[in-house]
């Protein structure tokens, strides 16, 4: 028997091969019916195929064919470029949109508890030559983490994701409503909100929260807390710290699991940052982070006199220096920029502070605290987890390399004189494309690729006639 695709191209470590052998046995022993092979696309949305269990065994040797056409779509599957353009975003291997190969990462395999005997595994996207597709965002984060490891550090992340749970009244499934984008579902509130962290508000929706909690725990995700947030039905899930790639993998699985479980039980969950619902309050993604080294568990902790070590200060200096150019990676939607408002618990400018939730970067902890770390409050919940985390590693590595100084703490973040975050996705795309650091770290093809995909979204938004325009001009003119 000849070598398999995965063996031939050396795509797995020895440990991954051992994991794959155990998975193959597990599928048989547990009588699994099917396995979902999943891939996080450019938007951080899971795509993939559902495979019959027997066929999955062959995929553990050769991967699964998958269309690279999925790479050319903006958020709602509008092609960002002519589908069969010859340039292929600057990569001739994309010409004609050939099949790629989804290669499972055996370390991500698990059984989905809400389905009947169904497995699930995350994949990376490769060309048929075995080469990694340069637009595969999981591969981008893996590359950044590998470089960071070569420099002597490991990235540790803690995830706090806010989202809305609503009651699904009408999914709007008529053919007339089924365009791209389709009409949004009609929903009602599940609680009145605006009591923030009260037990009673959380108890009002304990039925769906219990379902979410039990399944998230059964997935093996290190859930720490479930919290009642500000708006009606707004909820936050927080997690214990994880190694960087696992944190991103967990975030992409969590969002998909929550949406599926809510839909199955008559609810609609949204990670849209600022939904157009009366009395809705913006949702954010707060990303806690620190570095580990071979002999120090947390290299950011300062001593008795300093809140941060030099490593922590330089890393934070990088986060601040590149926050504007990395906005496309932390806030990739038109809607997300409507969150950056003064006194909103979201940042609106480039500043840091100790234990202040109005700053872009909050130093969580204090002098002499071995757990002191950084919390970046810039992200929206819809961000692609791989690109959001990669933006932190790219920026932080540059901060370490150039010993960047974050400057003084901003005691009043919303009043301090500092550069503002971009005011729109259009501005963020321009800042992204003009960044020499991002071009050096991500490569020109990826920068041109992502700016083209997100630029398509901007163009469609600018071409749409909004309710605001209709109210503002239709009568008076």
PDB file of C-alpha atoms in Angstrom, residues 135-281:
ATOM      1  CA  UNK A 135      -5.364  32.223   3.318  1.00  0.00           C
ATOM      2  CA  UNK A 136      -6.058  29.547   5.946  1.00  0.00           C
ATOM      3  CA  UNK A 137      -6.351  31.636   9.115  1.00  0.00           C
ATOM      4  CA  UNK A 138      -5.701  28.763  11.535  1.00  0.00           C
ATOM      5  CA  UNK A 139      -2.432  28.212   9.706  1.00  0.00           C
ATOM      6  CA  UNK A 140      -1.591  31.898  10.149  1.00  0.00           C
ATOM      7  CA  UNK A 141      -1.998  31.694  13.917  1.00  0.00           C
ATOM      8  CA  UNK A 142       0.002  28.461  14.029  1.00  0.00           C
ATOM      9  CA  UNK A 143       2.831  30.179  12.149  1.00  0.00           C
ATOM     10  CA  UNK A 144       2.842  33.134  14.545  1.00  0.00           C
ATOM     11  CA  UNK A 145       2.804  30.882  17.610  1.00  0.00           C
ATOM     12  CA  UNK A 146       5.655  28.841  16.140  1.00  0.00           C
ATOM     13  CA  UNK A 147       7.769  31.963  15.671  1.00  0.00           C
ATOM     14  CA  UNK A 148       6.941  33.093  19.193  1.00  0.00           C
ATOM     15  CA  UNK A 149       8.013  29.672  20.476  1.00  0.00           C
ATOM     16  CA  UNK A 150      11.312  29.992  18.614  1.00  0.00           C
ATOM     17  CA  UNK A 151      11.796  33.263  20.509  1.00  0.00           C
ATOM     18  CA  UNK A 152      11.332  31.429  23.807  1.00  0.00           C
ATOM     19  CA  UNK A 153       7.705  32.132  24.680  1.00  0.00           C
ATOM     20  CA  UNK A 154       4.289  30.518  24.768  1.00  0.00           C
ATOM     21  CA  UNK A 155       1.090  32.575  24.368  1.00  0.00           C
ATOM     22  CA  UNK A 156      -1.570  32.075  27.042  1.00  0.00           C
ATOM     23  CA  UNK A 157      -5.098  33.431  26.535  1.00  0.00           C
ATOM     24  CA  UNK A 158      -8.282  33.778  28.547  1.00  0.00           C
ATOM     25  CA  UNK A 159     -11.538  34.249  26.629  1.00  0.00           C
ATOM     26  CA  UNK A 160     -14.510  36.390  27.679  1.00  0.00           C
ATOM     27  CA  UNK A 161     -17.245  36.397  25.029  1.00  0.00           C
ATOM     28  CA  UNK A 162     -20.469  38.417  25.233  1.00  0.00           C
ATOM     29  CA  UNK A 163     -23.508  37.588  23.104  1.00  0.00           C
ATOM     30  CA  UNK A 164     -27.298  37.928  22.992  1.00  0.00           C
ATOM     31  CA  UNK A 165     -29.839  35.179  23.528  1.00  0.00           C
ATOM     32  CA  UNK A 166     -33.259  35.985  22.063  1.00  0.00           C
ATOM     33  CA  UNK A 167     -36.494  34.042  21.645  1.00  0.00           C
ATOM     34  CA  UNK A 168     -36.982  32.969  18.030  1.00  0.00           C
ATOM     35  CA  UNK A 169     -40.469  33.991  16.908  1.00  0.00           C
ATOM     36  CA  UNK A 170     -40.140  33.691  13.126  1.00  0.00           C
ATOM     37  CA  UNK A 171     -37.076  32.335  11.298  1.00  0.00           C
ATOM     38  CA  UNK A 172     -38.310  34.059   8.089  1.00  0.00           C
ATOM     39  CA  UNK A 173     -37.891  31.010   5.879  1.00  0.00           C
ATOM     40  CA  UNK A 174     -40.000  32.067   2.903  1.00  0.00           C
ATOM     41  CA  UNK A 175     -38.269  31.942  -0.450  1.00  0.00           C
ATOM     42  CA  UNK A 176     -38.707  35.703  -0.677  1.00  0.00           C
ATOM     43  CA  UNK A 177     -36.680  36.039   2.532  1.00  0.00           C
ATOM     44  CA  UNK A 178     -33.935  33.671   1.421  1.00  0.00           C
ATOM     45  CA  UNK A 179     -31.459  35.879  -0.377  1.00  0.00           C
ATOM     46  CA  UNK A 180     -27.859  36.506   0.528  1.00  0.00           C
ATOM     47  CA  UNK A 181     -28.066  38.054   2.954  1.00  0.00           C
ATOM     48  CA  UNK A 182     -31.457  36.640   3.988  1.00  0.00           C
ATOM     49  CA  UNK A 183     -33.962  38.575   6.059  1.00  0.00           C
ATOM     50  CA  UNK A 184     -32.955  38.453   9.737  1.00  0.00           C
ATOM     51  CA  UNK A 185     -35.135  36.337  12.015  1.00  0.00           C
ATOM     52  CA  UNK A 186     -37.809  38.049  14.092  1.00  0.00           C
ATOM     53  CA  UNK A 187     -37.103  37.700  17.780  1.00  0.00           C
ATOM     54  CA  UNK A 188     -38.279  38.873  21.190  1.00  0.00           C
ATOM     55  CA  UNK A 189     -36.373  39.467  24.412  1.00  0.00           C
ATOM     56  CA  UNK A 190     -35.897  36.641  26.915  1.00  0.00           C
ATOM     57  CA  UNK A 191     -35.504  39.039  29.870  1.00  0.00           C
ATOM     58  CA  UNK A 192     -35.660  42.759  30.519  1.00  0.00           C
ATOM     59  CA  UNK A 193     -31.954  43.139  31.211  1.00  0.00           C
ATOM     60  CA  UNK A 194     -30.292  46.215  32.752  1.00  0.00           C
ATOM     61  CA  UNK A 195     -29.774  44.676  36.168  1.00  0.00           C
ATOM     62  CA  UNK A 196     -26.179  43.494  35.454  1.00  0.00           C
ATOM     63  CA  UNK A 197     -24.941  40.399  37.257  1.00  0.00           C
ATOM     64  CA  UNK A 198     -28.187  39.899  39.188  1.00  0.00           C
ATOM     65  CA  UNK A 199     -29.107  36.350  40.063  1.00  0.00           C
ATOM     66  CA  UNK A 200     -32.765  36.837  39.179  1.00  0.00           C
ATOM     67  CA  UNK A 201     -32.098  37.962  35.598  1.00  0.00           C
ATOM     68  CA  UNK A 202     -29.900  34.927  35.009  1.00  0.00           C
ATOM     69  CA  UNK A 203     -32.459  32.650  36.591  1.00  0.00           C
ATOM     70  CA  UNK A 204     -35.140  33.873  34.178  1.00  0.00           C
ATOM     71  CA  UNK A 205     -33.312  32.149  31.314  1.00  0.00           C
ATOM     72  CA  UNK A 206     -31.802  29.261  33.230  1.00  0.00           C
ATOM     73  CA  UNK A 207     -33.581  26.791  30.929  1.00  0.00           C
ATOM     74  CA  UNK A 208     -31.464  27.656  27.908  1.00  0.00           C
ATOM     75  CA  UNK A 209     -28.404  28.528  29.995  1.00  0.00           C
ATOM     76  CA  UNK A 210     -28.425  25.058  31.548  1.00  0.00           C
ATOM     77  CA  UNK A 211     -28.518  23.501  28.083  1.00  0.00           C
ATOM     78  CA  UNK A 212     -25.615  25.644  26.927  1.00  0.00           C
ATOM     79  CA  UNK A 213     -23.561  25.006  30.069  1.00  0.00           C
ATOM     80  CA  UNK A 214     -24.025  21.240  30.071  1.00  0.00           C
ATOM     81  CA  UNK A 215     -23.054  20.913  26.420  1.00  0.00           C
ATOM     82  CA  UNK A 216     -20.104  23.291  26.607  1.00  0.00           C
ATOM     83  CA  UNK A 217     -18.724  21.348  29.569  1.00  0.00           C
ATOM     84  CA  UNK A 218     -19.363  18.047  27.771  1.00  0.00           C
ATOM     85  CA  UNK A 219     -17.299  19.360  24.851  1.00  0.00           C
ATOM     86  CA  UNK A 220     -14.335  19.627  27.212  1.00  0.00           C
ATOM     87  CA  UNK A 221     -14.118  23.419  27.064  1.00  0.00           C
ATOM     88  CA  UNK A 222     -12.836  24.916  30.357  1.00  0.00           C
ATOM     89  CA  UNK A 223     -15.907  27.020  31.162  1.00  0.00           C
ATOM     90  CA  UNK A 224     -15.369  29.230  34.220  1.00  0.00           C
ATOM     91  CA  UNK A 225     -18.446  31.464  34.556  1.00  0.00           C
ATOM     92  CA  UNK A 226     -21.821  32.285  33.031  1.00  0.00           C
ATOM     93  CA  UNK A 227     -22.740  35.915  33.681  1.00  0.00           C
ATOM     94  CA  UNK A 228     -25.798  38.094  33.223  1.00  0.00           C
ATOM     95  CA  UNK A 229     -24.619  41.098  31.239  1.00  0.00           C
ATOM     96  CA  UNK A 230     -26.135  44.519  30.611  1.00  0.00           C
ATOM     97  CA  UNK A 231     -28.728  44.301  27.843  1.00  0.00           C
ATOM     98  CA  UNK A 232     -31.917  42.186  27.577  1.00  0.00           C
ATOM     99  CA  UNK A 233     -30.725  38.590  27.245  1.00  0.00           C
ATOM    100  CA  UNK A 234     -27.074  39.640  26.967  1.00  0.00           C
ATOM    101  CA  UNK A 235     -24.836  36.924  28.410  1.00  0.00           C
ATOM    102  CA  UNK A 236     -21.122  36.410  28.921  1.00  0.00           C
ATOM    103  CA  UNK A 237     -19.217  33.127  29.021  1.00  0.00           C
ATOM    104  CA  UNK A 238     -15.690  33.198  30.452  1.00  0.00           C
ATOM    105  CA  UNK A 239     -13.055  30.456  30.356  1.00  0.00           C
ATOM    106  CA  UNK A 240      -9.980  29.381  32.232  1.00  0.00           C
ATOM    107  CA  UNK A 241      -6.694  30.208  30.513  1.00  0.00           C
ATOM    108  CA  UNK A 242      -5.619  28.088  27.573  1.00  0.00           C
ATOM    109  CA  UNK A 243      -2.631  27.808  25.278  1.00  0.00           C
ATOM    110  CA  UNK A 244      -3.041  30.085  22.258  1.00  0.00           C
ATOM    111  CA  UNK A 245      -4.135  27.665  19.521  1.00  0.00           C
ATOM    112  CA  UNK A 246      -6.465  25.805  21.854  1.00  0.00           C
ATOM    113  CA  UNK A 247      -8.027  29.112  22.903  1.00  0.00           C
ATOM    114  CA  UNK A 248      -8.788  30.051  19.294  1.00  0.00           C
ATOM    115  CA  UNK A 249     -10.075  26.549  18.479  1.00  0.00           C
ATOM    116  CA  UNK A 250     -12.309  26.693  21.555  1.00  0.00           C
ATOM    117  CA  UNK A 251     -13.731  30.093  20.614  1.00  0.00           C
ATOM    118  CA  UNK A 252     -14.698  29.028  17.105  1.00  0.00           C
ATOM    119  CA  UNK A 253     -16.320  25.828  18.393  1.00  0.00           C
ATOM    120  CA  UNK A 254     -18.088  27.661  21.221  1.00  0.00           C
ATOM    121  CA  UNK A 255     -19.775  30.187  18.941  1.00  0.00           C
ATOM    122  CA  UNK A 256     -21.011  27.491  16.593  1.00  0.00           C
ATOM    123  CA  UNK A 257     -22.211  25.285  19.461  1.00  0.00           C
ATOM    124  CA  UNK A 258     -24.138  28.135  21.112  1.00  0.00           C
ATOM    125  CA  UNK A 259     -25.855  29.095  17.870  1.00  0.00           C
ATOM    126  CA  UNK A 260     -26.805  25.491  17.089  1.00  0.00           C
ATOM    127  CA  UNK A 261     -28.064  24.732  20.589  1.00  0.00           C
ATOM    128  CA  UNK A 262     -30.101  27.916  20.785  1.00  0.00           C
ATOM    129  CA  UNK A 263     -31.692  27.315  17.382  1.00  0.00           C
ATOM    130  CA  UNK A 264     -32.547  23.715  18.281  1.00  0.00           C
ATOM    131  CA  UNK A 265     -34.367  24.920  21.383  1.00  0.00           C
ATOM    132  CA  UNK A 266     -36.357  27.793  19.892  1.00  0.00           C
ATOM    133  CA  UNK A 267     -33.884  30.615  20.528  1.00  0.00           C
ATOM    134  CA  UNK A 268     -31.564  32.715  18.419  1.00  0.00           C
ATOM    135  CA  UNK A 269     -28.066  33.602  19.620  1.00  0.00           C
ATOM    136  CA  UNK A 270     -26.073  36.373  17.986  1.00  0.00           C
ATOM    137  CA  UNK A 271     -22.455  37.436  18.353  1.00  0.00           C
ATOM    138  CA  UNK A 272     -23.152  40.590  16.346  1.00  0.00           C
ATOM    139  CA  UNK A 273     -21.571  43.382  18.369  1.00  0.00           C
ATOM    140  CA  UNK A 274     -24.373  45.958  18.271  1.00  0.00           C
ATOM    141  CA  UNK A 275     -27.646  44.349  17.122  1.00  0.00           C
ATOM    142  CA  UNK A 276     -30.455  46.642  15.960  1.00  0.00           C
ATOM    143  CA  UNK A 277     -32.725  45.694  18.848  1.00  0.00           C
ATOM    144  CA  UNK A 278     -34.390  48.307  21.083  1.00  0.00           C
ATOM    145  CA  UNK A 279     -32.374  48.868  24.267  1.00  0.00           C
ATOM    146  CA  UNK A 280     -29.555  46.598  23.118  1.00  0.00           C
ATOM    147  CA  UNK A 281     -26.099  47.296  24.523  1.00  0.00           C
TER     148      UNK A 281
END
